[in-house]
Tab-separated table of C-alpha atoms and ligand atoms in Angstrom:
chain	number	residue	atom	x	y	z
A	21	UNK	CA	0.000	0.000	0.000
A	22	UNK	CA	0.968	3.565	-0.329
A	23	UNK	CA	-0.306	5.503	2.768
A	24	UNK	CA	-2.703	7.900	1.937
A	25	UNK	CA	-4.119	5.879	-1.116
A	26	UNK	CA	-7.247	4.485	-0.821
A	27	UNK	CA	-7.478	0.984	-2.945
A	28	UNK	CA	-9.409	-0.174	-5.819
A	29	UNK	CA	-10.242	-3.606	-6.214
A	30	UNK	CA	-11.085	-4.370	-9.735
A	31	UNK	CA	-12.910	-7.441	-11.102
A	32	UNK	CA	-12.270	-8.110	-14.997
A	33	UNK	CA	-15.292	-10.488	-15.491
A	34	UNK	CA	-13.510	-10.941	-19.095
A	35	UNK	CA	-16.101	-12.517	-21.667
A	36	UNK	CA	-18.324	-14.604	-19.165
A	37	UNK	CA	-21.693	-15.328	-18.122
A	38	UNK	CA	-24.693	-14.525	-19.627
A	39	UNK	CA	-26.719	-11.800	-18.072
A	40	UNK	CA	-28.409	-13.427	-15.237
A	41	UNK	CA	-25.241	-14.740	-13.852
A	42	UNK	CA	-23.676	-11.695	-14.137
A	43	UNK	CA	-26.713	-9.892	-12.108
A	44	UNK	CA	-26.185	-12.401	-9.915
A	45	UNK	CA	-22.801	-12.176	-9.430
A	46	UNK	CA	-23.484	-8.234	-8.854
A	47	UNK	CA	-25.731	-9.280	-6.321
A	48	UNK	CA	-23.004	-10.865	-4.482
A	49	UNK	CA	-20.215	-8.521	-4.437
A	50	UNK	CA	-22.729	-5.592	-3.528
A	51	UNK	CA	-22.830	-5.670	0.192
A	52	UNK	CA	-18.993	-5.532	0.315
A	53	UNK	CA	-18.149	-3.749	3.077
A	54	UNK	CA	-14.287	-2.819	3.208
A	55	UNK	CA	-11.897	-0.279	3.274
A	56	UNK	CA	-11.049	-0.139	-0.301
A	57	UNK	CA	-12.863	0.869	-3.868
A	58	UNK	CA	-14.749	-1.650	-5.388
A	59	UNK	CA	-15.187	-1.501	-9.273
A	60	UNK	CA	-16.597	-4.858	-11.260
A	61	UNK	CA	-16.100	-4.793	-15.408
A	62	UNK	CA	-18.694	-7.045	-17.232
A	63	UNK	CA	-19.034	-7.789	-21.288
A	64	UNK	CA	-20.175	-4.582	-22.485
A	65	UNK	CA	-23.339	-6.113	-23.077
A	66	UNK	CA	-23.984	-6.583	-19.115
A	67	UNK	CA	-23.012	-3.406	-18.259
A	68	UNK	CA	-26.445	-1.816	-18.062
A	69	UNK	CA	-28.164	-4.820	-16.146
A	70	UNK	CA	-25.128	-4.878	-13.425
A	71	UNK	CA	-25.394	-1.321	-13.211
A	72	UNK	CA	-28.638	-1.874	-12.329
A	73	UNK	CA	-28.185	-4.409	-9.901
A	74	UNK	CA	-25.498	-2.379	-8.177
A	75	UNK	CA	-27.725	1.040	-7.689
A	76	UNK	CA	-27.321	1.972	-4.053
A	77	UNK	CA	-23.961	0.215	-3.799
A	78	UNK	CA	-20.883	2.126	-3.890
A	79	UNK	CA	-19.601	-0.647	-6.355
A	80	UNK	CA	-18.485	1.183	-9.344
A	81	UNK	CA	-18.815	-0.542	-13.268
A	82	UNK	CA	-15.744	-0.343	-15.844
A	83	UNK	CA	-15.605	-1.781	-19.153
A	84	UNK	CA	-12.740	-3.640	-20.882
A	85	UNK	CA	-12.141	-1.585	-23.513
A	86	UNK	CA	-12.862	1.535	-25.719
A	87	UNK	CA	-11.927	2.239	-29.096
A	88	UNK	CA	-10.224	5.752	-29.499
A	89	UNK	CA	-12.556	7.799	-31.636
A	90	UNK	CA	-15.486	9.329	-30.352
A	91	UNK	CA	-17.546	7.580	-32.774
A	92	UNK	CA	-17.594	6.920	-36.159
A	93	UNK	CA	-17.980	3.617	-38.744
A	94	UNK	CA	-16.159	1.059	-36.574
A	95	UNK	CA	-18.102	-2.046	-36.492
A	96	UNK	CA	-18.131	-4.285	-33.336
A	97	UNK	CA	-16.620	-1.486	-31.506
A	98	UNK	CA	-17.603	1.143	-28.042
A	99	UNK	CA	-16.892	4.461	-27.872
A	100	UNK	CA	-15.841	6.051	-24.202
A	101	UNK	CA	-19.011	7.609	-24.333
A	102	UNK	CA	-21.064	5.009	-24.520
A	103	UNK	CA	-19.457	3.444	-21.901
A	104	UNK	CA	-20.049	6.514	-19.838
A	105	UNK	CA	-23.740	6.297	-21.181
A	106	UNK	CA	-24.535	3.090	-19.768
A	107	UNK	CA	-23.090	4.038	-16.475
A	108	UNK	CA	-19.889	2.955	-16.445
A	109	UNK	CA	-16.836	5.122	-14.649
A	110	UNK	CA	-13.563	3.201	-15.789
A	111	UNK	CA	-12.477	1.074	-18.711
A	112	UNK	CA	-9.467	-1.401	-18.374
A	113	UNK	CA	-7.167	-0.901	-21.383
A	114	UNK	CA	-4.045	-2.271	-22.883
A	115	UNK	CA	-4.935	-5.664	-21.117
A	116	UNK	CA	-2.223	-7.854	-22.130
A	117	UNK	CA	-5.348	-10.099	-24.159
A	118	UNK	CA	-6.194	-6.910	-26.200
A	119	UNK	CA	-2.386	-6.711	-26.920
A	120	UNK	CA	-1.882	-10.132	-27.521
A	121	UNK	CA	-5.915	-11.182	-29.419
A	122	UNK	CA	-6.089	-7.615	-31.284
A	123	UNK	CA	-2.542	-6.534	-31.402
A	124	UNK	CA	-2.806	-3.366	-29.905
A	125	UNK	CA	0.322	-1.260	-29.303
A	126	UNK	CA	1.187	1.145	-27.008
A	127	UNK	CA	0.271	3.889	-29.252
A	128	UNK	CA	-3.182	2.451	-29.627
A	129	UNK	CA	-3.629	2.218	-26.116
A	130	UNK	CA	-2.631	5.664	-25.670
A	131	UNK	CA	-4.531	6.988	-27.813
A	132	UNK	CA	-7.626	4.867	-25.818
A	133	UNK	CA	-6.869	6.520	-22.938
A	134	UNK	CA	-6.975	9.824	-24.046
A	135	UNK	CA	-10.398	9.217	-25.252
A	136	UNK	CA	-11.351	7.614	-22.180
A	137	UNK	CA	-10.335	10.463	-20.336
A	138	UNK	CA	-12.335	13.523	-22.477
A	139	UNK	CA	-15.353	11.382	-22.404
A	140	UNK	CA	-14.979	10.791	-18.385
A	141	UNK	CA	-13.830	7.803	-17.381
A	142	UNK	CA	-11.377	6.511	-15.476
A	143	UNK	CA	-8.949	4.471	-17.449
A	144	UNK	CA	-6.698	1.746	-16.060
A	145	UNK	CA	-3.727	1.233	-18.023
A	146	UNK	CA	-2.267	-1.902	-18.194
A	147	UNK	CA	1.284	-2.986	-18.469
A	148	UNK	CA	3.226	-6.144	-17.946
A	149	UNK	CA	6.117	-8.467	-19.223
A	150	UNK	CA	5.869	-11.922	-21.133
A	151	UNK	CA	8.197	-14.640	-19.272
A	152	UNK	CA	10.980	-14.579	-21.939
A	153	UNK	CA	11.124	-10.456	-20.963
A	154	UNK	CA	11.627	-11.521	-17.414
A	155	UNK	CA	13.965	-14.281	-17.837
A	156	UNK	CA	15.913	-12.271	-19.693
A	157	UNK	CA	16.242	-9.185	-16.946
A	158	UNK	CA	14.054	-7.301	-18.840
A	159	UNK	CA	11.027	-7.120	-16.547
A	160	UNK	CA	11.980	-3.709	-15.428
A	161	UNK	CA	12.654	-1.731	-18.510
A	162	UNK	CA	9.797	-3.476	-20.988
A	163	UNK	CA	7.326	-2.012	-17.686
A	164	UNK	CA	8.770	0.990	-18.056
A	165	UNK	CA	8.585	1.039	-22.066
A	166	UNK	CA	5.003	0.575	-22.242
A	167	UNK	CA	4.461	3.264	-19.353
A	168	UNK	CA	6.182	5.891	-21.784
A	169	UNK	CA	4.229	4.697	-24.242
A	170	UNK	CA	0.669	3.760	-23.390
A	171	UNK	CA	0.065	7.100	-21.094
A	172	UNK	CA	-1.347	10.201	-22.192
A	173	UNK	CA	-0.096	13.725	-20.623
A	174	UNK	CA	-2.649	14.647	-18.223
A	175	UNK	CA	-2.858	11.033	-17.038
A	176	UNK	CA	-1.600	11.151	-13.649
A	177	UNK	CA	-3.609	14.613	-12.696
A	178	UNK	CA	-6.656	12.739	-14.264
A	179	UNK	CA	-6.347	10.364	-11.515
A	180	UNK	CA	-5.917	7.781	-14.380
A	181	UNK	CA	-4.549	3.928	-12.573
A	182	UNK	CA	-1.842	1.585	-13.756
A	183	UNK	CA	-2.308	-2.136	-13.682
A	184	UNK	CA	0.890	-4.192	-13.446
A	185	UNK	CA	0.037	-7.409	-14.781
A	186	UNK	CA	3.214	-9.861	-16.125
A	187	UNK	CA	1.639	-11.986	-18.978
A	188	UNK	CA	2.868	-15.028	-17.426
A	189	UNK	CA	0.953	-14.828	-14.688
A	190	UNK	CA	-2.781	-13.564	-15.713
A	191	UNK	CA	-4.600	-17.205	-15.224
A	192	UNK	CA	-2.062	-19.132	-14.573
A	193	UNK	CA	-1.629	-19.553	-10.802
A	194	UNK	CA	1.703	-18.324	-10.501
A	195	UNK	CA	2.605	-14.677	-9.270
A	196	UNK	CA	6.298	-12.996	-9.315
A	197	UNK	CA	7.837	-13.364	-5.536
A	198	UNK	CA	6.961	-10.434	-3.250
A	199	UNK	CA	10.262	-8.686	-3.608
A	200	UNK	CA	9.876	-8.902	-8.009
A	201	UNK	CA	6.389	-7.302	-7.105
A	202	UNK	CA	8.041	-4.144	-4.770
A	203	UNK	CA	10.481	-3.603	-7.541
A	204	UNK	CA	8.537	-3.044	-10.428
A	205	UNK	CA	5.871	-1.204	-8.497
A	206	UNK	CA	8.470	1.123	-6.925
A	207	UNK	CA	10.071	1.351	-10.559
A	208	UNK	CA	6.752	2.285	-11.831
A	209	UNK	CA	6.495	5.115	-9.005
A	210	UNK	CA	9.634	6.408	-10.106
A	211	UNK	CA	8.847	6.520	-13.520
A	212	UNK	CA	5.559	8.380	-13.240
A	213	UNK	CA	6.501	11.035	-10.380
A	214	UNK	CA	9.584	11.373	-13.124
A	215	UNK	CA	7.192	12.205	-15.895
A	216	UNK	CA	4.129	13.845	-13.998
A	217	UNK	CA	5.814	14.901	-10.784
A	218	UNK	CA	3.654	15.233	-7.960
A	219	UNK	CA	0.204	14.034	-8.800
A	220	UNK	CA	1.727	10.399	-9.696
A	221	UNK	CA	2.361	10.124	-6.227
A	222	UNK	CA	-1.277	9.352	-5.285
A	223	UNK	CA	-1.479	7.434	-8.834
A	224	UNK	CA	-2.879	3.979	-7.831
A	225	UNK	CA	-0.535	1.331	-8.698
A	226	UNK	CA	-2.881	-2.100	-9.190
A	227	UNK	CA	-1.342	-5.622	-9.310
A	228	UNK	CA	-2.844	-8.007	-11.295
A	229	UNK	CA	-2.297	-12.077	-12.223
A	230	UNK	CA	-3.402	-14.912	-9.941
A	231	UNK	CA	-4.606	-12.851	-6.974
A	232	UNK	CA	-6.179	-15.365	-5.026
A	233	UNK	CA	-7.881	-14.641	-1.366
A	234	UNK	CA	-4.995	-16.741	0.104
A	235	UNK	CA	-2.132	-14.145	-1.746
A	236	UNK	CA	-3.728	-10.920	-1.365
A	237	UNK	CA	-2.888	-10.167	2.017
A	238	UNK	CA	0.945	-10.397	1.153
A	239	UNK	CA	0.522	-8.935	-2.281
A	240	UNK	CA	-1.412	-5.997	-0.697
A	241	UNK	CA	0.471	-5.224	1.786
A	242	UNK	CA	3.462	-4.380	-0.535
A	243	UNK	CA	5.198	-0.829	-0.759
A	244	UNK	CA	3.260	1.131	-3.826
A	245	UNK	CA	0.915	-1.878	-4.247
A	246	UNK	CA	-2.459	0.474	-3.962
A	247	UNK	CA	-4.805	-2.622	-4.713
A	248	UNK	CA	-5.329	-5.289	-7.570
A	249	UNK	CA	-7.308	-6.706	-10.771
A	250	UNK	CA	-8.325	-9.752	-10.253
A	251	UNK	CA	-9.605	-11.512	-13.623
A	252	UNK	CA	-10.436	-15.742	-12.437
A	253	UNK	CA	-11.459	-15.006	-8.884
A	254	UNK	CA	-13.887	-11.956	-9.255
A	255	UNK	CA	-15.854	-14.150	-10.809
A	256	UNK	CA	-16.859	-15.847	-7.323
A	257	UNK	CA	-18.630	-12.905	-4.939
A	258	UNK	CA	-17.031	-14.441	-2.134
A	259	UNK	CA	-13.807	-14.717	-3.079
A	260	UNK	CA	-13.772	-11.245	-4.606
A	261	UNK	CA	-14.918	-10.195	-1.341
A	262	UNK	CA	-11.753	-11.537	0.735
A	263	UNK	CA	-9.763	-10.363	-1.716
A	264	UNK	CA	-11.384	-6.863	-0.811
A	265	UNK	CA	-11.311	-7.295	2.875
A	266	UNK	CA	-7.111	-8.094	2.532
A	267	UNK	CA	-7.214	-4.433	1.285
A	268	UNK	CA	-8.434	-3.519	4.413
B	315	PEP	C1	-6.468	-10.434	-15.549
B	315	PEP	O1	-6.778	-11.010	-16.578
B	315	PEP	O2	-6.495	-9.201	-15.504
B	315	PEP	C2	-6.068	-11.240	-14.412
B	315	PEP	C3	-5.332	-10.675	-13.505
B	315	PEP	O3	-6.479	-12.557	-14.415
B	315	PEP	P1	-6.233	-13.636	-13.236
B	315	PEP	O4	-6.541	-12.968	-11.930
B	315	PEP	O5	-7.189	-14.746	-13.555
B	315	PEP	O6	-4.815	-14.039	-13.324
C-alpha cells in the first residue's frame, strides 16, 4: 500500500456469463463492506443490467475496452461515451489479451486513454512483461517502455490507474515473488513522479495475475501496491470479497 491511497479492487469479469449470472454475481459482491474501492467490469453487453443491480452500492462498473474515436464507422466497436452512457466510470485498457488477441500497441492504447479520459472515465492502463522479458532481466525496462508509451499527458492529474500485470501470470496460478512485485511497483512510481511529478504520487498502482484470497494479504500489503485486478477469482462474490477485505 501507499499511505494515503485508498485501494481499488477491480474485477475483470472478461467474456463470461450470460446476463443473469452476471446480475447475480453483482448481487453478491454488492454488500462488500471494506476499506477499499470496489469496481466490477462485465461484457459490455452486461453493463447496463449490473449497473442496475449495483444502484445503491458504492460498487463502481468499468468496461474492458474503448476504441479511441469518439464515434464513427467502426463495427463491433464502443466508444468512451457510450461506456459513460450506460453508467460505467472506468475502462481497463491495454490488457495484455487486447495486446496479444487484437494486437494493440502502445500507441493504440494511448490513444484509448486519451479518449477515455475527455469522455470521463477513469482508465486503467495496463502494463506487464511476457516470461521470456523476465527471464531475460528485462522485466523492469519493458514495464517501463510501455508506461512511456501507453500514457497520455494529463494522465496522472486525471487520476488515471496503472495495472501491473506480467503476462505469465494472468490465469495461470503463478505470481512474481513479493520482492519482483516491490520492484517493479516502486520502478513504476519512479517513472511516473519522473514524468508527472507530484500528482503520480497518489497514482494507484494495481497488481494483477493470480490474486487469489490466500495471496492478497501479502501482495497488498506491498510498498506502492495500492490494490489489484483480479480476472479468475472476481468471478466468485465471495472470493472477490476476501480479496477486498485483505485491502483492508
Ligand atoms: C487479468 O486477466 O487481468 C487477471 C489478472 O487474471 P487472473 O486474476 O485470472 O490471473
Amino acid at each position: 500500500m501507499t499511505p494515503g491511497i485508498r485501494p481499488l479492487i477491480a474485477g475483470n469479469w472478461k467474456m463470461h456469463g450470460t446476463l443473469a449470472e452476471a446480475s447475480r454475481l453483482a448481487e453478491g459482491v454488492k454488500g462488500g463492506a471494506t476499506g477499499a474501492d470496489l469496481l466490477v467490469c462485465p461484457p459490455f453487453l452486461h453493463i447496463p443490467g449490473v449497473v442496475s443491480a449495483l444502484r445503491g452500492s458504492s460498487v463502481a462498473v468499468g468496461g474492458q475496452d474503448c476504441h479511441a474515436a469518439a464515434k464513427g464507422a467502426h463495427t463491433g466497436d464502443v466508444s468512451a461515451a457510450m461506456l459513460c452512457d450506460a453508467g460505467a466510470t472506468h475502462v481497463i485498457l491495454g490488457h495484455s489479451e487486447r495486446r496479444a488477441d487484437h494486437g494493440e500497441t502502445d500507441a493504440d492504447v494511448r490513444a484509448k486513454a486519451e479518449s477515455a479520459l475527455a469522455a470521463g472515465l477513469t482508465p486503467i492502463v495496463c502494463v506487464g512483461e511476457t516470461e521470456d522479458q523476465r527471464l531475460a532481466g528485462e522485466a523492469e525496462h519493458v514495464v517501463e517502455a510501455q508506461l512511456a508509451g501507453s500514457l497520455p499527458d494529463g494522465f496522472a492529474e486525471a487520476g488515471g490507474v496503472v495495472a501491473y500485470e506480467p503476462v505469465w501470470a494472468i490465469g495461470t496460478g503463478r505470481t512474481p515473488t513479493e520482492d519482483d512485485i516491490a520492484a517493479i511497483h516502486g520502478a513504476m512510481r519512479r517513472a511516473l513522479v519522473g514524468r508527472f511529478g507530484k500528482p503520480a504520487e497518489a497514482t494507484r498502482l494495481l497488481y494483477g495475475g493470480s490474486v487469489k484470497p490466500g495471496n492478497a494479504v501479502a501482495i497488498l500489503a506491498l510498498p506502492h501496491v495500492d490494490g489489484a485486478l483480479v480476472g479468475g477469482a472476481s468471478l466468485v462474490a465471495a472470493d472477490f470479497l476476501a480479496i477486498a477485505q485483505a485491502a483492508g
